[in-house]
mmCIF file of C-alpha atoms in Angstrom:
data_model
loop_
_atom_site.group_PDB
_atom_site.id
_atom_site.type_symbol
_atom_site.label_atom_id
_atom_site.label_comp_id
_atom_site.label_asym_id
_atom_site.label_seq_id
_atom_site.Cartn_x
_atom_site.Cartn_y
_atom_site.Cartn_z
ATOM 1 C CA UNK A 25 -31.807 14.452 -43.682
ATOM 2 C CA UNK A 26 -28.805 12.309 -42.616
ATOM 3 C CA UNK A 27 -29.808 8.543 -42.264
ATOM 4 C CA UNK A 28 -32.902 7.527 -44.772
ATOM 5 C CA UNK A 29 -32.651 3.727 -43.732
ATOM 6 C CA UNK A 30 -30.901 2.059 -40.594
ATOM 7 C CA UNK A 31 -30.349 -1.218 -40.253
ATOM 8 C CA UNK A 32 -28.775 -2.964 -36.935
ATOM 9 C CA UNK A 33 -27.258 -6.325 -36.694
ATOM 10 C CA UNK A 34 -26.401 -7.810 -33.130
ATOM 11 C CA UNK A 35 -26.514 -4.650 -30.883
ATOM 12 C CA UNK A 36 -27.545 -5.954 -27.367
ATOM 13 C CA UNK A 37 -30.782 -7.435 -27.590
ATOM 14 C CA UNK A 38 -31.476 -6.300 -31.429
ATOM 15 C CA UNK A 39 -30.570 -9.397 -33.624
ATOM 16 C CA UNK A 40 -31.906 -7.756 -37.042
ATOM 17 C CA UNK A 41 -33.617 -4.542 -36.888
ATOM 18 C CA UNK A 42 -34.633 -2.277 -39.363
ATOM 19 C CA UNK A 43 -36.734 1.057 -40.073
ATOM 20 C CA UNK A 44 -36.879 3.918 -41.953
ATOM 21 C CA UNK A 45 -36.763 7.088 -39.996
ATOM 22 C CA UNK A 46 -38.249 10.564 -40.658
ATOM 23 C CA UNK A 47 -36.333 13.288 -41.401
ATOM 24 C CA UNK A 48 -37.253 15.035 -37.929
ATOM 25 C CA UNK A 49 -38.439 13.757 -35.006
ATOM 26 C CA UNK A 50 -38.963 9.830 -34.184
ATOM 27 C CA UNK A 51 -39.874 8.796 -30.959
ATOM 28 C CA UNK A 52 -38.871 4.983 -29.780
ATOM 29 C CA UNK A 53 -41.884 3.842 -27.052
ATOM 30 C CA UNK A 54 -41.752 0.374 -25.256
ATOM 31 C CA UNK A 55 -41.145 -1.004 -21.862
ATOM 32 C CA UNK A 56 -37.789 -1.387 -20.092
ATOM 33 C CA UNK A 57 -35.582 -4.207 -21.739
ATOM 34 C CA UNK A 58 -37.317 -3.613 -24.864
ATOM 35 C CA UNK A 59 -33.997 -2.273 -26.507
ATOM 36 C CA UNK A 60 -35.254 1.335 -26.876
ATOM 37 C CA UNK A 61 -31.884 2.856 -25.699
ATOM 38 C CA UNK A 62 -29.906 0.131 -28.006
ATOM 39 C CA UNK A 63 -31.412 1.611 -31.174
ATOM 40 C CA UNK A 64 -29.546 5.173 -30.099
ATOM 41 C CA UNK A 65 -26.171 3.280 -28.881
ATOM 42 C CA UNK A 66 -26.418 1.511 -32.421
ATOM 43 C CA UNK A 67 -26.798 4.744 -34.215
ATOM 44 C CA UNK A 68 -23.719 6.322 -31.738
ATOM 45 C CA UNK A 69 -21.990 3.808 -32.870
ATOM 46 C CA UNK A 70 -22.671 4.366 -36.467
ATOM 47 C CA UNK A 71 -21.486 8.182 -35.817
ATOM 48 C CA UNK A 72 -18.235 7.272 -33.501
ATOM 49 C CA UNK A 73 -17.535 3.782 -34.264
ATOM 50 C CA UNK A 74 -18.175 3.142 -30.213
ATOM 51 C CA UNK A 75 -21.394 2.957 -27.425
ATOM 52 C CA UNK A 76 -22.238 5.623 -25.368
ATOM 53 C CA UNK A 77 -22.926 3.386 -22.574
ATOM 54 C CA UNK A 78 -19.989 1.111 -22.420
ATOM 55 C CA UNK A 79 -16.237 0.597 -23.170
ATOM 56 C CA UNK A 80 -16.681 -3.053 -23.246
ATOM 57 C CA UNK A 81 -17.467 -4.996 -26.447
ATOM 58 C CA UNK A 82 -18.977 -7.669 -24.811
ATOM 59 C CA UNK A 83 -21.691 -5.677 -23.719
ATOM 60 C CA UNK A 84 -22.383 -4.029 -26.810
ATOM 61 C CA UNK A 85 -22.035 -6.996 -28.848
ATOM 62 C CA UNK A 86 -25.017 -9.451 -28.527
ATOM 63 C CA UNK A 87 -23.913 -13.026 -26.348
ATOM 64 C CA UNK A 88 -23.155 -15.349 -28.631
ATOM 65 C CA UNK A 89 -22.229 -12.972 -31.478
ATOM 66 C CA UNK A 90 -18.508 -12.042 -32.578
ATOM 67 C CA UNK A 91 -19.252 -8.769 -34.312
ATOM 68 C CA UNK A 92 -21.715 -6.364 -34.578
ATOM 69 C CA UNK A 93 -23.194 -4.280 -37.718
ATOM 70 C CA UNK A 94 -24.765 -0.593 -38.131
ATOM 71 C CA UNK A 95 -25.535 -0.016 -42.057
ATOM 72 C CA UNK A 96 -27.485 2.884 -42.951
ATOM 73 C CA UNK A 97 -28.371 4.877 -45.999
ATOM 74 C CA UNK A 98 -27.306 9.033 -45.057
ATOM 75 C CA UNK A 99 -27.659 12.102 -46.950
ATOM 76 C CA UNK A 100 -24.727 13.404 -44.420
ATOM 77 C CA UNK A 101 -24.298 16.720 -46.609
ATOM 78 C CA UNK A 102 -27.742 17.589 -46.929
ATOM 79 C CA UNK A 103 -27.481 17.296 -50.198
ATOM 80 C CA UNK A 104 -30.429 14.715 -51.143
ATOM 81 C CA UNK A 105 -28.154 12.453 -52.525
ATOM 82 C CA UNK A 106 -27.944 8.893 -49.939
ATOM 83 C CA UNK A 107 -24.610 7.329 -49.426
ATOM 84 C CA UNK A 108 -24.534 4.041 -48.029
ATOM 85 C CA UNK A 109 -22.688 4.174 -44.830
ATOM 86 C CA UNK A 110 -21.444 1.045 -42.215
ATOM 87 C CA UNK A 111 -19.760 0.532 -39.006
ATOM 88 C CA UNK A 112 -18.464 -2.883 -37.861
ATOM 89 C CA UNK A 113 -17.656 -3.945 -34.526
ATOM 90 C CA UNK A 114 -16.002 -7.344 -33.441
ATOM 91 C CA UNK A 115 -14.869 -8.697 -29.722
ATOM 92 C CA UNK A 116 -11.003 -7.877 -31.008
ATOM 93 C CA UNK A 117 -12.290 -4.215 -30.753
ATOM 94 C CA UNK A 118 -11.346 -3.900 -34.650
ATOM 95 C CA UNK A 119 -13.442 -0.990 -36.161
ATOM 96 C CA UNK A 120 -14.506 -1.403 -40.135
ATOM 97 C CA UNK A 121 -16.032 1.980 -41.307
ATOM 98 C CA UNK A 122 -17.091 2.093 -44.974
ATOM 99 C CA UNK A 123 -18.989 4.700 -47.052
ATOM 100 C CA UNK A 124 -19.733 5.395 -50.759
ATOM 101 C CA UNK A 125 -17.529 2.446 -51.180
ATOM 102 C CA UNK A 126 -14.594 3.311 -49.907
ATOM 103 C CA UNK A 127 -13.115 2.798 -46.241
ATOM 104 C CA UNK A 128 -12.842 6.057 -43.916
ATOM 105 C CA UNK A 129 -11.371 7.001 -40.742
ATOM 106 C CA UNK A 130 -13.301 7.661 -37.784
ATOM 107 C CA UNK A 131 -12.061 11.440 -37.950
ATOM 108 C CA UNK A 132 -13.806 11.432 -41.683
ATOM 109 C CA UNK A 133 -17.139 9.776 -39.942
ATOM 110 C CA UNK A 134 -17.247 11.929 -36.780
ATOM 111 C CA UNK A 135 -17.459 14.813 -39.627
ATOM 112 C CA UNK A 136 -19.967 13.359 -41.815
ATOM 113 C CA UNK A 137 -22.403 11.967 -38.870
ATOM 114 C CA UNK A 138 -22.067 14.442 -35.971
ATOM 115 C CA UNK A 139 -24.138 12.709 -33.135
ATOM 116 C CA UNK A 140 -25.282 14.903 -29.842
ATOM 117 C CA UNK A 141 -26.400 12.425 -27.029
ATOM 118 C CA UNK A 142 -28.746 13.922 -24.321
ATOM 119 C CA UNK A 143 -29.157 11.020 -21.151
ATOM 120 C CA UNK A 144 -28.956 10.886 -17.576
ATOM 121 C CA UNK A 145 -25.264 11.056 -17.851
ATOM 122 C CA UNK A 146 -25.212 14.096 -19.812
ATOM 123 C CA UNK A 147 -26.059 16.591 -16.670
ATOM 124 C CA UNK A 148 -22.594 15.904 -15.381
ATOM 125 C CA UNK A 149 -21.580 18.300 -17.724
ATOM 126 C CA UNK A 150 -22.389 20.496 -14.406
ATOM 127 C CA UNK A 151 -21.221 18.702 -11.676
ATOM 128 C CA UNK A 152 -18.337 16.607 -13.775
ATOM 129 C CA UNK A 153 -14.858 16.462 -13.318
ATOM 130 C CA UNK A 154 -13.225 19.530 -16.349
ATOM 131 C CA UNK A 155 -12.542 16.494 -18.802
ATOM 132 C CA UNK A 156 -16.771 16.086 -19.203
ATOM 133 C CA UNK A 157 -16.674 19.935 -19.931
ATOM 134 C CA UNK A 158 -13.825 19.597 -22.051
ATOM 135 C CA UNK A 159 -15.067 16.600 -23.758
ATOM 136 C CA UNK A 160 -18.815 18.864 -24.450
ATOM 137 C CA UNK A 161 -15.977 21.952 -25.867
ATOM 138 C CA UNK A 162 -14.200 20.025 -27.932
ATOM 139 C CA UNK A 163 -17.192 18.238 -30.023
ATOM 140 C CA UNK A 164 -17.822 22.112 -30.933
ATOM 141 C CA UNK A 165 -14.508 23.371 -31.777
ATOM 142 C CA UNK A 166 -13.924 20.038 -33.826
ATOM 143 C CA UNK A 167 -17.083 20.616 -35.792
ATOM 144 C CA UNK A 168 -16.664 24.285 -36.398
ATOM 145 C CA UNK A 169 -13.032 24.163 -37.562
ATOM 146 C CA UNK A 170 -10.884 21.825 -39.443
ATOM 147 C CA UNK A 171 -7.756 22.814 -38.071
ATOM 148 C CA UNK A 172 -8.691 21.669 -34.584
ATOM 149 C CA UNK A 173 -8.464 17.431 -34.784
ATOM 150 C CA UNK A 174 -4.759 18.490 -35.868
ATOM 151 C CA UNK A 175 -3.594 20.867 -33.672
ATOM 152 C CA UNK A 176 -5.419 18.555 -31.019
ATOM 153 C CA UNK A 177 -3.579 15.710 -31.787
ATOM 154 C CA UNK A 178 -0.218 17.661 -31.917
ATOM 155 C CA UNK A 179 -0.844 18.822 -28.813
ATOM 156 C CA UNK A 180 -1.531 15.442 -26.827
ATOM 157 C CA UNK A 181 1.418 14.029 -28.612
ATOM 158 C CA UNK A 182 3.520 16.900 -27.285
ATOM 159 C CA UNK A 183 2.095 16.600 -23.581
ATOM 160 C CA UNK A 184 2.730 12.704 -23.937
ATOM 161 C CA UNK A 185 6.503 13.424 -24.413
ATOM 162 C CA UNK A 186 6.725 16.158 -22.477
ATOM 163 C CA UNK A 187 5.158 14.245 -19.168
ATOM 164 C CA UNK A 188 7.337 10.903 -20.444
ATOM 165 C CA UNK A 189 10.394 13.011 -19.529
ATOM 166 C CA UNK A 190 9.190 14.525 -16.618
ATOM 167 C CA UNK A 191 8.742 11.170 -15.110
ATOM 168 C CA UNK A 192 11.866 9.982 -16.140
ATOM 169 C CA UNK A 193 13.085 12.420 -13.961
ATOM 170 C CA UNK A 194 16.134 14.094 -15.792
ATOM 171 C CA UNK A 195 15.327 16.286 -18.370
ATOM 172 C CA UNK A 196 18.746 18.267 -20.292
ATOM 173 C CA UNK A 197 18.003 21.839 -20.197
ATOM 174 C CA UNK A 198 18.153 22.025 -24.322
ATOM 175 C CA UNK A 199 16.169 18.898 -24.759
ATOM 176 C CA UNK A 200 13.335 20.645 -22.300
ATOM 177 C CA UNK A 201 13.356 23.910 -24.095
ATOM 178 C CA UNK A 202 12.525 22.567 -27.689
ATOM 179 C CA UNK A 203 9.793 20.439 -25.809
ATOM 180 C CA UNK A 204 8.549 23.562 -23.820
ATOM 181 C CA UNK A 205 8.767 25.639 -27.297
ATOM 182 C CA UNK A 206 6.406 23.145 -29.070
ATOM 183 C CA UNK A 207 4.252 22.691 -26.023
ATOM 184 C CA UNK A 208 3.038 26.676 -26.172
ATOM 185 C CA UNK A 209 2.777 26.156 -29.998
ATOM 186 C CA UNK A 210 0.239 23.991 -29.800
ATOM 187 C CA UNK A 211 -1.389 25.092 -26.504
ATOM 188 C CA UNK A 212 -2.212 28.428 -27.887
ATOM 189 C CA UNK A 213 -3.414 27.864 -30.987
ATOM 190 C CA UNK A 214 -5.830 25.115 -29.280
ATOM 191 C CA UNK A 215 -6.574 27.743 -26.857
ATOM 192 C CA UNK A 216 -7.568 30.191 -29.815
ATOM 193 C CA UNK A 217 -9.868 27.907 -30.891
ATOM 194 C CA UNK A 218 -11.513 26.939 -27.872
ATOM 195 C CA UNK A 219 -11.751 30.468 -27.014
ATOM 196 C CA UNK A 220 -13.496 31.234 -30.550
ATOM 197 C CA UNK A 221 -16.174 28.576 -30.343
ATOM 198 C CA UNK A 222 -17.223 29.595 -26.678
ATOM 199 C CA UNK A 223 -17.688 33.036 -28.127
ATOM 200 C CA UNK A 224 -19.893 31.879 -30.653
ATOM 201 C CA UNK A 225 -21.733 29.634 -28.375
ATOM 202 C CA UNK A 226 -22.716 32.239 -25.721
ATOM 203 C CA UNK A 227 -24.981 34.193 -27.484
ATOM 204 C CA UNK A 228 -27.200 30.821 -29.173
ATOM 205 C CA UNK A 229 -26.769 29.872 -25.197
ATOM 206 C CA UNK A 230 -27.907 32.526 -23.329
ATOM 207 C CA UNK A 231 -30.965 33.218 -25.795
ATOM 208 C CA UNK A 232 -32.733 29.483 -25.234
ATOM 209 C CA UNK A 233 -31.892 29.883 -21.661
ATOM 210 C CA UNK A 234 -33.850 32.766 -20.878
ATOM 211 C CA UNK A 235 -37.049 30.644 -22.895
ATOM 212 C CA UNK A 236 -36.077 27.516 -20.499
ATOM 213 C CA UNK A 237 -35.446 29.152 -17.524
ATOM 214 C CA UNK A 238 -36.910 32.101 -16.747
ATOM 215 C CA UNK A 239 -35.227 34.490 -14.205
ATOM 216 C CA UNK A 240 -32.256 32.645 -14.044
ATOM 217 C CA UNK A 241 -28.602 33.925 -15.487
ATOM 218 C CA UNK A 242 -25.683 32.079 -16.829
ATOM 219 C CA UNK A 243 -22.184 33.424 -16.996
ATOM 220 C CA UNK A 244 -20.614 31.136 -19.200
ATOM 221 C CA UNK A 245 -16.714 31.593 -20.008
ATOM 222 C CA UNK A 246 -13.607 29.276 -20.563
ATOM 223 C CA UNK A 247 -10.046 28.728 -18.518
ATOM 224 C CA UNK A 248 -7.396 27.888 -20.738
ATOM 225 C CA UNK A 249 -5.958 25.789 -17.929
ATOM 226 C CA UNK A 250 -3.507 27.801 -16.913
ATOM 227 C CA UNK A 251 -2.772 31.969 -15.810
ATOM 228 C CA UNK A 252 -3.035 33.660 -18.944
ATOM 229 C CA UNK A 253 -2.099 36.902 -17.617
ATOM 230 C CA UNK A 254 1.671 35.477 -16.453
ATOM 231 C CA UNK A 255 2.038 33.361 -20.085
ATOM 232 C CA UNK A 256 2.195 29.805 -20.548
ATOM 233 C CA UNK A 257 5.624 29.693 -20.755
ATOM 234 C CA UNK A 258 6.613 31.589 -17.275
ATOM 235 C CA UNK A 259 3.978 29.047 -16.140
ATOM 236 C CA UNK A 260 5.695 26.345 -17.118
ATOM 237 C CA UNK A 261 8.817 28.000 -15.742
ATOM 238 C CA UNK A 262 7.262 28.403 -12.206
ATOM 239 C CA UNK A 263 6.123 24.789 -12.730
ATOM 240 C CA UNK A 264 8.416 22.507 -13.493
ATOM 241 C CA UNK A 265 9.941 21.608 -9.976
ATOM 242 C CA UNK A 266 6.518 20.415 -9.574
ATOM 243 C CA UNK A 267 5.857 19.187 -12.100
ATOM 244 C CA UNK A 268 8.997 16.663 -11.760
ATOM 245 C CA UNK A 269 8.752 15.474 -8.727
ATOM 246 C CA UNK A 270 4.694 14.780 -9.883
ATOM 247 C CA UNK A 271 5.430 13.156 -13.255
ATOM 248 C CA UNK A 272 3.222 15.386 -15.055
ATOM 249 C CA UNK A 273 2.443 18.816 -16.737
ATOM 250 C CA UNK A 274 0.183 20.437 -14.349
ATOM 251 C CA UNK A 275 -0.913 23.256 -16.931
ATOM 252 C CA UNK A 276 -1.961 23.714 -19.780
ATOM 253 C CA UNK A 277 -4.924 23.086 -22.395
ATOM 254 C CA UNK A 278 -5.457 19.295 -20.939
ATOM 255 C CA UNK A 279 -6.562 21.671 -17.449
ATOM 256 C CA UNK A 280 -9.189 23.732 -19.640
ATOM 257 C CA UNK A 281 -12.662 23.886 -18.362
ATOM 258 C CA UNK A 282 -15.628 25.415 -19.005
ATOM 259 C CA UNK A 283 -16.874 27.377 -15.895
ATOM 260 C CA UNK A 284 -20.646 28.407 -15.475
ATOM 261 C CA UNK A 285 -21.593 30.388 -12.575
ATOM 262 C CA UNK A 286 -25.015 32.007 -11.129
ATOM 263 C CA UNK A 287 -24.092 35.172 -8.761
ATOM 264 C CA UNK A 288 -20.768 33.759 -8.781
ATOM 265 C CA UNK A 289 -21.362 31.358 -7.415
ATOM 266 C CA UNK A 290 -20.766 27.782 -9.463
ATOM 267 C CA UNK A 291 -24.207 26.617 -11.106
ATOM 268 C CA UNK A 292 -23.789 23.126 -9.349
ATOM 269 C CA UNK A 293 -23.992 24.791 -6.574
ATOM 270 C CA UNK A 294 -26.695 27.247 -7.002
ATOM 271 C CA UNK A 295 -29.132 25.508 -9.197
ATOM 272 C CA UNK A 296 -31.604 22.750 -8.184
ATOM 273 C CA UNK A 297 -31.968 19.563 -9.768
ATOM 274 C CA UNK A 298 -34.242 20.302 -12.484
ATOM 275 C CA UNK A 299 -32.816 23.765 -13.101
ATOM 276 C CA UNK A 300 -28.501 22.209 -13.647
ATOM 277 C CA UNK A 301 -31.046 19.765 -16.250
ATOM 278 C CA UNK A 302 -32.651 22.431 -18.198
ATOM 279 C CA UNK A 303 -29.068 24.464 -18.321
ATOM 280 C CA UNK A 304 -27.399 21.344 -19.855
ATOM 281 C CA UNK A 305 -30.006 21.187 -22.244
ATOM 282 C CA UNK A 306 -29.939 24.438 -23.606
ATOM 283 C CA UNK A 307 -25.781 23.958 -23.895
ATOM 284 C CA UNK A 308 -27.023 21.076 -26.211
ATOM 285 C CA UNK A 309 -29.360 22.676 -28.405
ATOM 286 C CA UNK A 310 -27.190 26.305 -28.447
ATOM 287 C CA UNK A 311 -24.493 23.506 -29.813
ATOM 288 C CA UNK A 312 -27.136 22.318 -32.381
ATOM 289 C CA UNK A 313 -28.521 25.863 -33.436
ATOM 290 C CA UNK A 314 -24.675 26.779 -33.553
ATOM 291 C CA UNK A 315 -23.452 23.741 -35.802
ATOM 292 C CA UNK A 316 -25.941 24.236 -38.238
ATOM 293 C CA UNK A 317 -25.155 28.319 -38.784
ATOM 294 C CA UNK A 318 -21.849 26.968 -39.076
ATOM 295 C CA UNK A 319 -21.873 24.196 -41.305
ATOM 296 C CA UNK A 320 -25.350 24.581 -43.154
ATOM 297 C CA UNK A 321 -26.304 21.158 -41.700
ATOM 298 C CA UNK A 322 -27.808 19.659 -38.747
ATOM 299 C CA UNK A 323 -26.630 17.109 -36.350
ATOM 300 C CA UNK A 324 -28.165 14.129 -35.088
ATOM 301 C CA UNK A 325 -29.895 14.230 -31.442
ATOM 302 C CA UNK A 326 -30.153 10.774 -29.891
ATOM 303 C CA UNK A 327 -32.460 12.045 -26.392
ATOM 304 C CA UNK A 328 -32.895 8.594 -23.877
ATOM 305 C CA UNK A 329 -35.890 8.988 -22.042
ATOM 306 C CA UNK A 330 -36.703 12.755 -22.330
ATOM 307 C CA UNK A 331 -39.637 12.516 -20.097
ATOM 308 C CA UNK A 332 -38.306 11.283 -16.685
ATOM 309 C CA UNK A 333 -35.386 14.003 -17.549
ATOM 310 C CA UNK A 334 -37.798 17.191 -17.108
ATOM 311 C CA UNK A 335 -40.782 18.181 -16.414
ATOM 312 C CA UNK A 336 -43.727 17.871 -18.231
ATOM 313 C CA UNK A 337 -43.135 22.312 -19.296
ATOM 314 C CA UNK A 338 -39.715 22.184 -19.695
ATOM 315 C CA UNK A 339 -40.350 19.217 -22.049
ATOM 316 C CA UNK A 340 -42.705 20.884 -23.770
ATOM 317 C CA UNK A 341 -40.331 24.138 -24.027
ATOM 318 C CA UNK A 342 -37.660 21.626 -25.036
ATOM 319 C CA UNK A 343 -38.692 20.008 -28.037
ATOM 320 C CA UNK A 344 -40.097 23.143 -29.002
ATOM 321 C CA UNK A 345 -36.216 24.339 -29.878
ATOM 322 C CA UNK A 346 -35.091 20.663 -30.393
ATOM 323 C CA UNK A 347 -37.683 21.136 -33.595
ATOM 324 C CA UNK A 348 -36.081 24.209 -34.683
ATOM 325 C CA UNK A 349 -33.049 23.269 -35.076
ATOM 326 C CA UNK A 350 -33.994 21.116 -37.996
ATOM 327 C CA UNK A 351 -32.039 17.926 -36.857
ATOM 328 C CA UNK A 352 -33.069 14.402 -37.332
ATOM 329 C CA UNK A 353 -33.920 13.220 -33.620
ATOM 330 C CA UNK A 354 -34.596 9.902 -32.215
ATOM 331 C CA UNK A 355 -36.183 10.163 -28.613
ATOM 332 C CA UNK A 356 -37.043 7.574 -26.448
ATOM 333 C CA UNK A 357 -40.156 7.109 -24.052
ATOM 334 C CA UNK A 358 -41.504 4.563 -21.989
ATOM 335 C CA UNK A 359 -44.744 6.483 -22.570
ATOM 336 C CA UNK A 360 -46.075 7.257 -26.462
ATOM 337 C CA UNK A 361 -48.280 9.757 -25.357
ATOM 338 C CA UNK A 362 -45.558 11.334 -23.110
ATOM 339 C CA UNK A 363 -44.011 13.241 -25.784
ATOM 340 C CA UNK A 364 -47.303 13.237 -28.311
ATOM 341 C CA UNK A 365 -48.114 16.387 -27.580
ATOM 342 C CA UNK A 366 -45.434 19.052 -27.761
ATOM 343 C CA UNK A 367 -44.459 19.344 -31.506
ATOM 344 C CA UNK A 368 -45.809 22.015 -33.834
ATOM 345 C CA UNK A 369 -48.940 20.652 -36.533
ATOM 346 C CA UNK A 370 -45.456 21.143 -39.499
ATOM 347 C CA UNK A 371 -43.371 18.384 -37.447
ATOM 348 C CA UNK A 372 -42.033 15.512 -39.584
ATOM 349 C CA UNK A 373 -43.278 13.237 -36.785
ATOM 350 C CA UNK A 374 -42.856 9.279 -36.493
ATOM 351 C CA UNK A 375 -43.246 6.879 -33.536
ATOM 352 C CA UNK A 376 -42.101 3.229 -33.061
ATOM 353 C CA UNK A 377 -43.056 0.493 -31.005
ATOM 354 C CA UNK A 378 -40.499 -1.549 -29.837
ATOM 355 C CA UNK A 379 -41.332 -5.061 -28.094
ATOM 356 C CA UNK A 380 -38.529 -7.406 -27.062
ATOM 357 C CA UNK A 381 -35.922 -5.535 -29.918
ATOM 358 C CA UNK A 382 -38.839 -5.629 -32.968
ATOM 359 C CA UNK A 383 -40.002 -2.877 -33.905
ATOM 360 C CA UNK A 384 -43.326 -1.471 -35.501
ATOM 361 C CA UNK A 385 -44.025 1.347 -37.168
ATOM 362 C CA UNK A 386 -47.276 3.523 -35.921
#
C-alpha cells in the first residue's frame, strides 16, 4: 500500500487536512467547492512535485499562504515498511522533496510514487494534439525501464542544439554531421523503447476493451515520428532545407504518436462520446495491470468525478478492473451512493465526507 497517512497543508481551500486512507479504494463525496478534487491535486503533487490542474502557483497555493505542504507516510515498495515522504511548494516555484530523511529528485519520486490521473481532461488522449499521446507513452516507458529518463533527456538536449543551429541559420557541414550522428543515437534507442512498451501494452489493452466495449476493435500501434522504412538519417537528409528555413527539426521522436484507429478510420472519428471515454479508460487501467507485472507494484489512481465520466454500466465494468489491479485509488463523487455499489464484498473500501475542505471519515 503506498501512502498509510496524508497530510495537506495550504492546497486551495484545504488549510490542514488529514486522513488515513485504505489500502484500495477511497471514495471523496461532497458538494462542488468542497475541495474534493484538491485532495487528488495535493496527492499529484506529492507524486510529481506539481498540480494537475494548473501551472500557476498561485492557484495551487492557498491566498494568503507562501508555500504549500504534502507529507505522507508510503510503503512505495510494497514492502510494509512506511517511509515518511514530503513535497513543498512555495510562490518562487522552489520544489523541496524529502524522504527517509534524505532529499530526492523528482526523477527518484516520480519512481517511488507513480500517480495515474483519470479526469475530464484525460479523454484528449483521443482527440489531443501527439504531445498528450506522447505524454500517456512516455509515463509507461519511464516506469518500465530505467534507461529511458536518460536516453530521454539526451535526446531533448540533442534536439535543443540541433534546432538552436538550425535557427541560427548557418550550420558547417562537419559541425551538422556530429549533431545529426548523435541525433539518430538517441532517437533510436528512444524509439526501441517506445516501441517495446506499446508491445507490451496491446495485449493488457485489447483484453479490458473487449469487457468495456463490446463489439468494438482497437488497432493500437506507434509512429516513431518519422519514415522508418527510408531511415532517420536520409530523413534528416531530405529534411534539412526545411528544416532551416523553419528553425526546427521536423522529424524525429519529439513527432511520435500513438495512433488508434476503428476500420481505419481514426477512433476520434469513429467513436461516440461515451465510447472515445471508455477506450481511454481501458489505456489507463491496461497501463496499471501492465506496471504492476512489470514492477511487482501498483500505482496510484487519482479518478475526479468517475460518475458524470460514464455511465452508470461502464462504471460499474470500470471499477470492476480498477479493483483488480490492486492499486490504492482515491475517487471522487458528488454522490456517495454513486459509486457504493460496484465493488466486490473483498474490497478494502473507505468513503470520506468532505464539507468546506474538512473531512470525515464514514
Amino acid at each position: 500500500m503506498p501512502i498509510t497517512q496524508l497530510n495537506i497543508r495550504a492546497v486551495r481551500n484545504l488549510s490542514e487536512l488529514s486522513l488515513s486512507p485504505s489500502p484500495g479504494i477511497n471514495i471523496i463525496h461532497g458538494p462542488n467547492g468542497s475541495g474534493k478534487s484538491s485532495v487528488l491535486e495535493a496527492i499529484h503533487m506529492l507524486g510529481l512535485c506539481r498540480s494537475f490542474r494548473t501551472n500557476k502557483l498561485n492557484h495551487l497555493i492557498q491566498t494568503g499562504a507562501s508555500q504549500c505542504t504534502v507529507f505522507a507516510q508510503v510503503d512505495a515498495m510494497g514492502t510494509g515498511a512506511s517511509q515518511p515522504l514530503g513535497v513543498e511548494r512555495n510562490l518562487e516555484s522552489d520544489c523541496r522533496i524529502r524522504y527517509a530523511g534524505n532529499n530526492i529528485d523528482i526523477t527518484t519520486l516520480a519512481e517511488l510514487l507513480p500517480v495515474q490521473v483519470i479526469n475530464a481532461e484525460t479523454f484528449m488522449i483521443l482527440e489531443g494534439s501527439p504531445a498528450v499521446r506522447r505524454q500517456f507513452l512516455d509515463w509507461g516507458s519511464f516506469h518500465s525501464n530505467p534507461e529511458f529518463i536518460r536516453l530521454w533527456r539526451g535526446f531533448r538536449r540533442v534536439l535543443k542544439q540541433r534546432n538552436s543551429l538550425l535557427k541560427y541559420g548557418k550550420i558547417e557541414q562537419r559541425i551538422r554531421a556530429v549533431w545529426d550522428q548523435e541525433f539518430i543515437s538517441y532517437a533510436e534507442q528512444l524509439n526501441t523503447l517506445r516501441e517495446l512498451y506499446i508491445e507490451a501494452l496491446k495485449p493488457e489493452f485489447d483484453v479490458i476493451l473487449a469487457d468495456l466495449l463490446e463489439g468494438v476493435s482497437i488497432d493500437l500501434s506507434f509512429s516513431p515520428g518519422w519514415d522508418k522504412k527510408r531511415g532517420l538519417d536520409q530523413v534528416l537528409n531530405d529534411n534539412f532545407e526545411r528544416d532551416l528555413r523553419q528553425g526546427y527539426t521536423s522529424a524525429g521522436p519529439q513527432r511520435a504518436d500513438l495512433r488508434l484507429k476503428v476500420d481505419g478510420h481514426t477512433a476520434a472519428e469513429r467513436l461516440s462520446r461515451g465510447q472515445k471515454k471508455i477506450v481511454v479508460s481501458s489505456l489507463k487501467l491496461a497501463q496499471g495491470v501492465l506496471f504492476y507485472k512489470l514492477n511487482s507494484r501498483a500505482c496510484i489512481y487519482l479518478i475526479d468525478d468517475l460518475p458524470s465520466e460514464l455511465d452508470q454500466q461502464h462504471s460499474r465494468l470500470f471499477c470492476h478492473y480498477l479493483e483488480k489491479t490492486a492499486s490504492q485509488c482515491f475517487i471522487t463523487s458528488v454522490d456517495k451512493e454513486a459509486l457504493t455499489g460496484y465493488w466486490s464484498d473483498q474490497a478494502e473500501l473507505r468513503f470520506f465526507n468532505i464539507q468546506e475542505g474538512a473531512f470525515s471519515t464514514q
